[in-house]
PDB file of C-alpha atoms in Angstrom:
ATOM      1  CA  ALA S   1     -22.585   4.453  25.024  1.00 44.00           C
ATOM      2  CA  LYS S   2     -22.187   6.235  21.682  1.00 42.00           C
ATOM      3  CA  GLY S   3     -19.295   8.409  22.887  1.00 44.00           C
ATOM      4  CA  LYS S   4     -17.427   9.094  19.608  1.00 46.00           C
ATOM      5  CA  SER S   5     -14.504  10.530  21.644  1.00 44.00           C
ATOM      6  CA  ALA S   6     -14.109   7.184  23.404  1.00 45.00           C
ATOM      7  CA  LYS S   7     -10.768   5.721  22.234  1.00 56.00           C
ATOM      8  CA  LYS S   8     -11.745   3.105  19.671  1.00 66.00           C
ATOM      9  CA  SER S   9      -9.199   0.481  18.878  1.00 86.00           C
ATOM     10  CA  ILE S  10      -7.412   1.360  15.694  1.00 89.00           C
ATOM     11  CA  VAL S  11      -5.979  -1.087  13.184  1.00 91.00           C
ATOM     12  CA  LYS S  12      -2.943   0.018  11.274  1.00 93.00           C
ATOM     13  CA  PHE S  13      -1.881  -1.426   7.930  1.00 93.00           C
ATOM     14  CA  VAL S  14       1.568  -0.594   6.694  1.00 94.00           C
ATOM     15  CA  ILE S  15       2.876  -0.725   3.118  1.00 92.00           C
ATOM     16  CA  ASP S  16       6.632  -0.606   3.205  1.00 93.00           C
ATOM     17  CA  CYS S  17       8.066   0.679  -0.096  1.00 91.00           C
ATOM     18  CA  ALA S  18      11.695   1.030   1.056  1.00 90.00           C
ATOM     19  CA  ALA S  19      13.376  -0.811  -1.792  1.00 91.00           C
ATOM     20  CA  PRO S  20      11.762   0.991  -4.745  1.00 89.00           C
ATOM     21  CA  VAL S  21      11.816   4.384  -3.025  1.00 89.00           C
ATOM     22  CA  ASP S  22      15.531   4.121  -2.306  1.00 89.00           C
ATOM     23  CA  ASP S  23      16.114   3.345  -5.992  1.00 89.00           C
ATOM     24  CA  LYS S  24      13.921   6.275  -6.930  1.00 89.00           C
ATOM     25  CA  VAL S  25      11.656   3.970  -8.924  1.00 89.00           C
ATOM     26  CA  LEU S  26       8.501   4.706  -7.019  1.00 88.00           C
ATOM     27  CA  ASP S  27       7.136   8.070  -6.076  1.00 90.00           C
ATOM     28  CA  ILE S  28       5.541   7.534  -2.653  1.00 89.00           C
ATOM     29  CA  ALA S  29       3.622  10.806  -2.732  1.00 90.00           C
ATOM     30  CA  SER S  30       1.731   9.837  -5.860  1.00 91.00           C
ATOM     31  CA  PHE S  31       1.204   6.335  -4.487  1.00 90.00           C
ATOM     32  CA  GLU S  32      -0.390   7.833  -1.378  1.00 92.00           C
ATOM     33  CA  LYS S  33      -2.564  10.115  -3.537  1.00 93.00           C
ATOM     34  CA  TYR S  34      -3.615   7.079  -5.587  1.00 92.00           C
ATOM     35  CA  LEU S  35      -4.646   5.177  -2.486  1.00 92.00           C
ATOM     36  CA  ASN S  36      -6.505   8.236  -1.160  1.00 92.00           C
ATOM     37  CA  GLU S  37      -8.591   8.350  -4.311  1.00 91.00           C
ATOM     38  CA  ARG S  38      -9.099   4.605  -4.719  1.00 91.00           C
ATOM     39  CA  ILE S  39      -9.648   3.025  -1.339  1.00 91.00           C
ATOM     40  CA  LYS S  40     -13.226   2.076  -0.810  1.00 91.00           C
ATOM     41  CA  VAL S  41     -14.853   2.200   2.564  1.00 90.00           C
ATOM     42  CA  GLU S  42     -18.351   0.739   2.886  1.00 88.00           C
ATOM     43  CA  GLY S  43     -18.360   0.321  -0.892  1.00 89.00           C
ATOM     44  CA  LYS S  44     -17.643   3.937  -1.714  1.00 89.00           C
ATOM     45  CA  THR S  45     -14.476   5.772  -2.774  1.00 89.00           C
ATOM     46  CA  GLY S  46     -13.863   9.195  -1.268  1.00 88.00           C
ATOM     47  CA  ASN S  47     -15.399   7.970   1.986  1.00 88.00           C
ATOM     48  CA  LEU S  48     -12.230   7.888   4.065  1.00 89.00           C
ATOM     49  CA  ALA S  49     -12.718  10.960   6.243  1.00 89.00           C
ATOM     50  CA  GLN S  50     -16.281  10.171   7.255  1.00 91.00           C
ATOM     51  CA  CYS S  51     -15.147   6.686   8.399  1.00 91.00           C
ATOM     52  CA  ASN S  52     -12.038   7.950  10.251  1.00 91.00           C
ATOM     53  CA  VAL S  53      -9.637   6.134   7.930  1.00 92.00           C
ATOM     54  CA  VAL S  54      -6.353   8.036   7.918  1.00 93.00           C
ATOM     55  CA  ILE S  55      -3.570   7.578   5.424  1.00 93.00           C
ATOM     56  CA  THR S  56      -0.178   8.858   6.462  1.00 94.00           C
ATOM     57  CA  ARG S  57       3.258   8.475   4.934  1.00 91.00           C
ATOM     58  CA  ASP S  58       6.832   8.961   5.887  1.00 91.00           C
ATOM     59  CA  ARG S  59       9.839   8.556   3.578  1.00 89.00           C
ATOM     60  CA  THR S  60       9.340   4.898   2.705  1.00 90.00           C
ATOM     61  CA  LYS S  61       6.113   3.707   4.385  1.00 93.00           C
ATOM     62  CA  ILE S  62       2.464   4.342   3.909  1.00 93.00           C
ATOM     63  CA  THR S  63       0.274   3.687   6.911  1.00 94.00           C
ATOM     64  CA  VAL S  64      -3.474   3.238   6.726  1.00 93.00           C
ATOM     65  CA  ALA S  65      -5.166   3.519  10.074  1.00 93.00           C
ATOM     66  CA  SER S  66      -8.783   2.535  10.422  1.00 93.00           C
ATOM     67  CA  PRO S  67     -11.153   1.887  13.309  1.00 92.00           C
ATOM     68  CA  GLN S  68     -11.283  -1.761  14.377  1.00 90.00           C
ATOM     69  CA  ASP S  69     -15.069  -2.091  13.973  1.00 89.00           C
ATOM     70  CA  LEU S  70     -14.931  -0.943  10.356  1.00 90.00           C
ATOM     71  CA  GLY S  71     -13.449  -4.251   9.256  1.00 88.00           C
ATOM     72  CA  PHE S  72     -11.100  -2.637   6.808  1.00 89.00           C
ATOM     73  CA  SER S  73      -9.798  -5.048   4.233  1.00 89.00           C
ATOM     74  CA  LYS S  74      -6.047  -5.536   4.078  1.00 91.00           C
ATOM     75  CA  ARG S  75      -6.484  -7.421   0.851  1.00 92.00           C
ATOM     76  CA  GLN S  76      -7.816  -4.300  -0.815  1.00 92.00           C
ATOM     77  CA  LEU S  77      -4.468  -2.599  -0.141  1.00 93.00           C
ATOM     78  CA  LYS S  78      -2.693  -5.385  -1.894  1.00 93.00           C
ATOM     79  CA  TYR S  79      -5.019  -5.194  -4.809  1.00 93.00           C
ATOM     80  CA  LEU S  80      -4.595  -1.418  -5.115  1.00 93.00           C
ATOM     81  CA  SER S  81      -0.829  -1.613  -4.690  1.00 93.00           C
ATOM     82  CA  LYS S  82      -0.670  -4.089  -7.551  1.00 93.00           C
ATOM     83  CA  ARG S  83      -2.867  -1.907  -9.699  1.00 94.00           C
ATOM     84  CA  TYR S  84      -0.717   1.083  -8.991  1.00 92.00           C
ATOM     85  CA  LEU S  85       2.436  -0.837  -9.871  1.00 91.00           C
ATOM     86  CA  LYS S  86       0.815  -1.989 -13.119  1.00 93.00           C
ATOM     87  CA  LYS S  87      -0.129   1.614 -13.946  1.00 93.00           C
ATOM     88  CA  GLN S  88       3.513   2.655 -13.394  1.00 90.00           C
ATOM     89  CA  GLN S  89       4.752  -0.348 -15.413  1.00 91.00           C
ATOM     90  CA  LEU S  90       6.602  -1.675 -12.409  1.00 89.00           C
ATOM     91  CA  ARG S  91       4.584  -4.807 -12.025  1.00 88.00           C
ATOM     92  CA  ASP S  92       7.266  -6.874 -13.679  1.00 89.00           C
ATOM     93  CA  TYR S  93       9.885  -5.906 -11.181  1.00 89.00           C
ATOM     94  CA  LEU S  94       8.103  -5.508  -7.866  1.00 90.00           C
ATOM     95  CA  ARG S  95       5.838  -7.770  -5.889  1.00 90.00           C
ATOM     96  CA  VAL S  96       3.606  -7.092  -2.933  1.00 92.00           C
ATOM     97  CA  ILE S  97       4.421  -9.407  -0.057  1.00 92.00           C
ATOM     98  CA  ALA S  98       2.750  -9.747   3.354  1.00 94.00           C
ATOM     99  CA  ALA S  99       5.590  -8.976   5.808  1.00 92.00           C
ATOM    100  CA  SER S 100       3.395  -9.571   8.859  1.00 92.00           C
ATOM    101  CA  LYS S 101      -0.246  -9.838   9.883  1.00 93.00           C
ATOM    102  CA  ASN S 102      -0.933  -6.211   9.026  1.00 92.00           C
ATOM    103  CA  SER S 103       1.849  -5.050   6.742  1.00 93.00           C
ATOM    104  CA  TYR S 104       2.851  -5.474   3.163  1.00 92.00           C
ATOM    105  CA  GLU S 105       6.175  -4.732   1.639  1.00 92.00           C
ATOM    106  CA  LEU S 106       7.176  -4.095  -1.979  1.00 91.00           C
ATOM    107  CA  LYS S 107      10.099  -6.331  -2.912  1.00 91.00           C
ATOM    108  CA  TYR S 108      11.997  -6.981  -6.049  1.00 89.00           C
ATOM    109  CA  TYR S 109      11.554 -10.316  -7.691  1.00 86.00           C
ATOM    110  CA  GLN S 110      14.565 -12.488  -7.040  1.00 81.00           C
ATOM    111  CA  ILE S 111      16.036 -12.974 -10.453  1.00 74.00           C
ATOM    112  CA  THR S 112      17.792 -16.303 -10.658  1.00 72.00           C
ATOM    113  CA  ALA S 113      21.246 -16.677 -12.164  1.00 61.00           C
ATOM    114  CA  GLY S 114      21.365 -16.472 -15.955  1.00 57.00           C
ATOM    115  CA  ASP S 115      19.933 -12.962 -16.158  1.00 49.00           C
ATOM    116  CA  GLU S 116      22.694 -10.389 -15.923  1.00 50.00           C
ATOM    117  CA  ASP S 117      21.881  -8.521 -12.667  1.00 50.00           C
ATOM    118  CA  GLU S 118      18.506  -7.540 -14.100  1.00 49.00           C
ATOM    119  CA  GLY S 119      16.371  -5.946 -11.395  1.00 50.00           C
ATOM    120  CA  GLU S 120      18.750  -7.059  -8.686  1.00 47.00           C
ATOM    121  CA  GLU S 121      18.846  -5.070  -5.454  1.00 45.00           C
TER     122      GLU S 121
END
């Protein structure tokens, strides 16, 4: 029953970076590269391919697909997203919000009145 070709159920996590990408604040290619280098699987970085974890991106979204039985941590994606934003000095403007059970999105902080359209969409 160890048929590797058997279709295992795959869990997909999506990080939606539409707002910052449209404003050309965030370079999604370098974000993807960062995740590729930093995501740990079974406690090791650079272990993605062996564990069938696939990172894909289109214009505004990064999708991390991993086998169900791996128990991939969604929280880790949030942690790494925040670290990446910090590295790019964007942490003051963007926050990582869970949009659904398996997706995050990067949103601007809602600046309340008083600040002159600082960081407003």
